[in-house]
CSV table of C-alpha atoms in Angstrom, one decimal:
chain,number,residue,atom,x,y,z
A,1,UNK,CA,-0.3,0.1,0.2
A,2,UNK,CA,1.4,3.8,-0.5
A,3,UNK,CA,-1.8,5.5,1.3
A,4,UNK,CA,-2.6,2.6,3.7
A,5,UNK,CA,-5.9,2.7,2.5
A,6,UNK,CA,-5.8,0.8,-0.7
A,7,UNK,CA,-3.9,-2.3,-0.8
A,8,UNK,CA,-2.7,-5.1,-3.1
A,9,UNK,CA,-1.5,-8.4,-3.6
A,10,UNK,CA,2.2,-8.7,-4.4
A,11,UNK,CA,3.6,-11.4,-6.3
A,12,UNK,CA,5.1,-14.2,-5.1
A,13,UNK,CA,9.1,-14.5,-5.2
A,14,UNK,CA,11.1,-16.4,-7.3
A,15,UNK,CA,14.2,-17.7,-7.0
A,16,UNK,CA,15.8,-15.1,-9.0
A,17,UNK,CA,14.5,-12.5,-7.1
A,18,UNK,CA,15.7,-13.6,-3.6
A,19,UNK,CA,19.0,-14.2,-5.2
A,20,UNK,CA,19.4,-10.6,-6.0
A,21,UNK,CA,18.0,-9.0,-2.5
A,22,UNK,CA,20.8,-10.6,-0.9
A,23,UNK,CA,23.0,-8.6,-3.3
A,24,UNK,CA,21.5,-4.9,-2.0
A,25,UNK,CA,22.4,-3.8,0.8
A,26,UNK,CA,21.1,-0.8,2.9
A,27,UNK,CA,17.8,0.5,4.0
A,28,UNK,CA,14.4,0.6,1.5
A,29,UNK,CA,13.6,3.5,-0.4
A,30,UNK,CA,10.0,3.5,0.3
A,31,UNK,CA,9.3,3.5,-3.3
A,32,UNK,CA,8.4,0.7,-5.4
A,33,UNK,CA,9.7,1.8,-8.5
A,34,UNK,CA,13.0,2.8,-7.5
A,35,UNK,CA,15.8,1.0,-9.3
A,36,UNK,CA,19.2,-0.2,-7.3
A,37,UNK,CA,22.0,-0.7,-9.3
A,38,UNK,CA,23.5,-3.9,-8.8
A,39,UNK,CA,26.7,-2.4,-10.5
A,40,UNK,CA,27.1,0.1,-7.8
A,41,UNK,CA,26.2,-2.0,-5.1
A,42,UNK,CA,28.1,-5.6,-5.8
A,43,UNK,CA,30.0,-5.1,-9.5
A,44,UNK,CA,31.1,-8.7,-9.2
A,45,UNK,CA,26.8,-10.1,-9.1
A,46,UNK,CA,26.4,-7.2,-12.4
A,47,UNK,CA,29.0,-8.7,-14.8
A,48,UNK,CA,27.7,-12.1,-13.9
A,49,UNK,CA,24.0,-10.9,-14.7
A,50,UNK,CA,25.4,-9.2,-17.7
A,51,UNK,CA,27.1,-12.1,-18.8
A,52,UNK,CA,23.7,-14.2,-18.5
A,53,UNK,CA,21.8,-11.5,-20.8
A,54,UNK,CA,19.6,-10.3,-18.1
A,55,UNK,CA,19.7,-6.3,-16.6
A,56,UNK,CA,21.9,-5.7,-13.4
A,57,UNK,CA,19.0,-3.9,-11.6
A,58,UNK,CA,16.5,-4.6,-8.8
A,59,UNK,CA,13.3,-2.7,-8.8
A,60,UNK,CA,12.5,-1.6,-4.8
A,61,UNK,CA,8.8,-3.8,-5.4
A,62,UNK,CA,10.7,-7.1,-6.3
A,63,UNK,CA,13.1,-6.2,-3.4
A,64,UNK,CA,10.1,-6.0,-0.9
A,65,UNK,CA,8.6,-9.1,-2.3
A,66,UNK,CA,11.7,-11.2,-1.5
A,67,UNK,CA,12.4,-10.0,1.8
A,68,UNK,CA,8.9,-11.1,2.6
A,69,UNK,CA,10.1,-14.3,1.7
A,70,UNK,CA,13.3,-14.7,3.0
A,71,UNK,CA,11.6,-13.9,6.3
A,72,UNK,CA,8.6,-16.4,6.0
A,73,UNK,CA,11.4,-19.2,5.1
A,74,UNK,CA,14.0,-18.1,7.9
A,75,UNK,CA,11.8,-17.1,10.7
A,76,UNK,CA,8.0,-17.7,10.3
A,77,UNK,CA,7.0,-20.3,13.2
A,78,UNK,CA,3.9,-22.3,14.6
A,79,UNK,CA,3.4,-23.8,18.0
A,80,UNK,CA,4.2,-28.0,18.3
A,81,UNK,CA,1.0,-29.5,16.7
A,82,UNK,CA,-1.0,-27.0,15.3
A,83,UNK,CA,-0.8,-28.4,12.0
A,84,UNK,CA,-0.4,-32.5,10.9
A,85,UNK,CA,0.7,-34.2,7.9
A,86,UNK,CA,-1.5,-37.3,6.8
A,87,UNK,CA,0.1,-40.2,5.4
A,88,UNK,CA,-0.6,-39.5,2.1
A,89,UNK,CA,2.2,-36.0,2.8
A,90,UNK,CA,-0.1,-33.2,2.8
A,91,UNK,CA,0.1,-30.7,5.6
A,92,UNK,CA,-3.3,-29.2,7.2
A,93,UNK,CA,-4.3,-27.1,10.6
A,94,UNK,CA,-4.3,-29.9,13.2
A,95,UNK,CA,-8.5,-29.3,14.6
A,96,UNK,CA,-7.1,-30.9,17.7
A,97,UNK,CA,-5.3,-28.6,18.8
A,98,UNK,CA,-5.9,-27.0,22.2
A,99,UNK,CA,-2.1,-24.5,22.5
A,100,UNK,CA,1.0,-25.8,24.8
A,101,UNK,CA,1.0,-25.8,28.5
A,102,UNK,CA,2.7,-23.1,30.1
A,103,UNK,CA,5.7,-25.7,30.5
A,104,UNK,CA,6.2,-26.5,26.9
A,105,UNK,CA,5.3,-22.9,26.3
A,106,UNK,CA,8.7,-22.0,27.3
A,107,UNK,CA,10.9,-24.2,25.0
A,108,UNK,CA,12.4,-23.6,22.3
A,109,UNK,CA,11.6,-26.8,21.3
A,110,UNK,CA,7.7,-26.2,21.0
A,111,UNK,CA,8.3,-24.0,18.1
A,112,UNK,CA,8.4,-25.6,14.2
A,113,UNK,CA,9.3,-23.4,11.4
A,114,UNK,CA,7.0,-23.0,9.0
A,115,UNK,CA,8.8,-24.6,6.0
A,116,UNK,CA,9.9,-27.2,3.4
A,117,UNK,CA,12.0,-29.1,6.9
A,118,UNK,CA,15.6,-29.4,5.9
A,119,UNK,CA,17.6,-31.5,9.0
A,120,UNK,CA,15.0,-33.8,9.8
A,121,UNK,CA,16.7,-36.7,8.6
A,122,UNK,CA,20.1,-35.9,10.7
A,123,UNK,CA,18.8,-37.0,13.8
A,124,UNK,CA,19.8,-40.5,15.3
A,125,UNK,CA,17.0,-43.6,16.0
A,126,UNK,CA,17.2,-42.4,19.5
A,127,UNK,CA,15.7,-38.9,19.0
A,128,UNK,CA,13.4,-39.7,16.7
A,129,UNK,CA,11.8,-42.4,19.0
A,130,UNK,CA,10.3,-39.8,20.7
A,131,UNK,CA,9.1,-37.9,17.8
A,132,UNK,CA,5.6,-38.0,16.6
A,133,UNK,CA,6.1,-38.7,12.5
A,134,UNK,CA,2.6,-36.7,12.5
A,135,UNK,CA,3.4,-33.4,14.3
A,136,UNK,CA,6.9,-33.1,14.4
A,137,UNK,CA,7.5,-33.0,10.5
A,138,UNK,CA,9.4,-29.5,11.1
A,139,UNK,CA,12.3,-27.7,12.4
A,140,UNK,CA,12.3,-27.0,15.6
A,141,UNK,CA,13.9,-23.7,16.7
A,142,UNK,CA,16.4,-25.8,18.8
A,143,UNK,CA,18.8,-26.7,16.1
A,144,UNK,CA,18.8,-22.8,15.2
A,145,UNK,CA,21.8,-21.6,14.4
A,146,UNK,CA,23.5,-20.0,16.5
A,147,UNK,CA,22.1,-22.9,19.0
A,148,UNK,CA,20.1,-22.8,22.1
A,149,UNK,CA,18.8,-18.9,23.1
A,150,UNK,CA,21.6,-17.3,20.6
A,151,UNK,CA,19.2,-16.7,17.5
A,152,UNK,CA,15.3,-16.0,19.5
A,153,UNK,CA,14.8,-14.4,22.5
A,154,UNK,CA,11.5,-15.9,24.7
A,155,UNK,CA,10.0,-14.1,27.3
A,156,UNK,CA,6.3,-14.3,28.9
A,157,UNK,CA,4.0,-11.4,28.8
A,158,UNK,CA,1.0,-10.7,31.0
A,159,UNK,CA,2.0,-12.5,34.1
A,160,UNK,CA,2.6,-15.5,32.1
A,161,UNK,CA,-0.6,-15.4,30.2
A,162,UNK,CA,0.9,-14.9,26.4
A,163,UNK,CA,4.5,-16.2,25.4
A,164,UNK,CA,6.9,-14.1,23.4
A,165,UNK,CA,9.2,-14.9,21.2
A,166,UNK,CA,11.3,-12.4,19.4
A,167,UNK,CA,13.8,-13.2,16.7
A,168,UNK,CA,17.1,-11.8,16.9
A,169,UNK,CA,18.6,-12.2,13.5
A,170,UNK,CA,15.4,-10.6,11.5
A,171,UNK,CA,15.1,-7.6,14.2
A,172,UNK,CA,11.3,-7.0,14.3
A,173,UNK,CA,10.0,-10.3,14.1
A,174,UNK,CA,7.7,-11.0,17.3
A,175,UNK,CA,5.3,-14.1,17.8
A,176,UNK,CA,3.2,-14.7,20.5
A,177,UNK,CA,1.0,-17.5,21.2
A,178,UNK,CA,-1.5,-17.9,24.3
A,179,UNK,CA,-0.6,-21.2,26.3
A,180,UNK,CA,-3.8,-23.4,26.4
A,181,UNK,CA,-5.8,-21.7,23.6
A,182,UNK,CA,-5.5,-21.5,19.6
A,183,UNK,CA,-4.2,-18.1,19.6
A,184,UNK,CA,-0.9,-17.9,17.9
A,185,UNK,CA,0.9,-15.8,15.2
A,186,UNK,CA,3.6,-13.6,14.3
A,187,UNK,CA,4.7,-10.0,13.0
A,188,UNK,CA,6.9,-8.0,11.6
A,189,UNK,CA,7.5,-4.6,12.5
A,190,UNK,CA,11.4,-3.8,11.1
A,191,UNK,CA,13.6,-2.5,8.2
A,192,UNK,CA,13.8,-5.4,6.2
A,193,UNK,CA,17.4,-6.0,6.7
A,194,UNK,CA,19.0,-9.0,8.2
A,195,UNK,CA,21.0,-8.5,11.7
A,196,UNK,CA,24.3,-10.0,9.8
A,197,UNK,CA,26.0,-8.4,13.4
A,198,UNK,CA,24.6,-11.6,14.9
A,199,UNK,CA,27.9,-13.6,15.6
A,200,UNK,CA,29.2,-10.9,17.7
A,201,UNK,CA,26.3,-9.9,19.9
A,202,UNK,CA,26.6,-12.9,21.9
């Protein structure tokens, strides 16, 4: 939206958009038609694009689309059990999900990345023995790098009635869950820049 009254949907991100957005650094300009010249930002990446017959420029609208996709892939999360995987492989909202208990809600292992899993097969047989294939089919936050609470901050709000997780990798991403209820979600208010200084902050 340009005026916070009229809204339009963004197109889906392509892998090419995501690759270009990785090269662009700095704050957004606030103008969807603004063009970033990769020749000024990253001459090597611009030269590779020219060789492959593509323009070494990126519009801000495309960068916004790619950044939203990057944030969703990296820190879009859901509580354990909120979604189930059927034996046929499709994923559905779990109608029997009644929320995490307060004890479980305080653990990073109770939250999953809501993206295609990448490292599930690396677990040992002993670790897999405690997993339920219908609910534990996504990557857990406890395996995020830096491990432990390195890339996430967990806090209790409103006298412990709301659990809030904040991403330290994408500053401005806040996830909330009300234990013992189906209420959860996340929102991002930030500059659209990944916190590349995270390893030095720990």
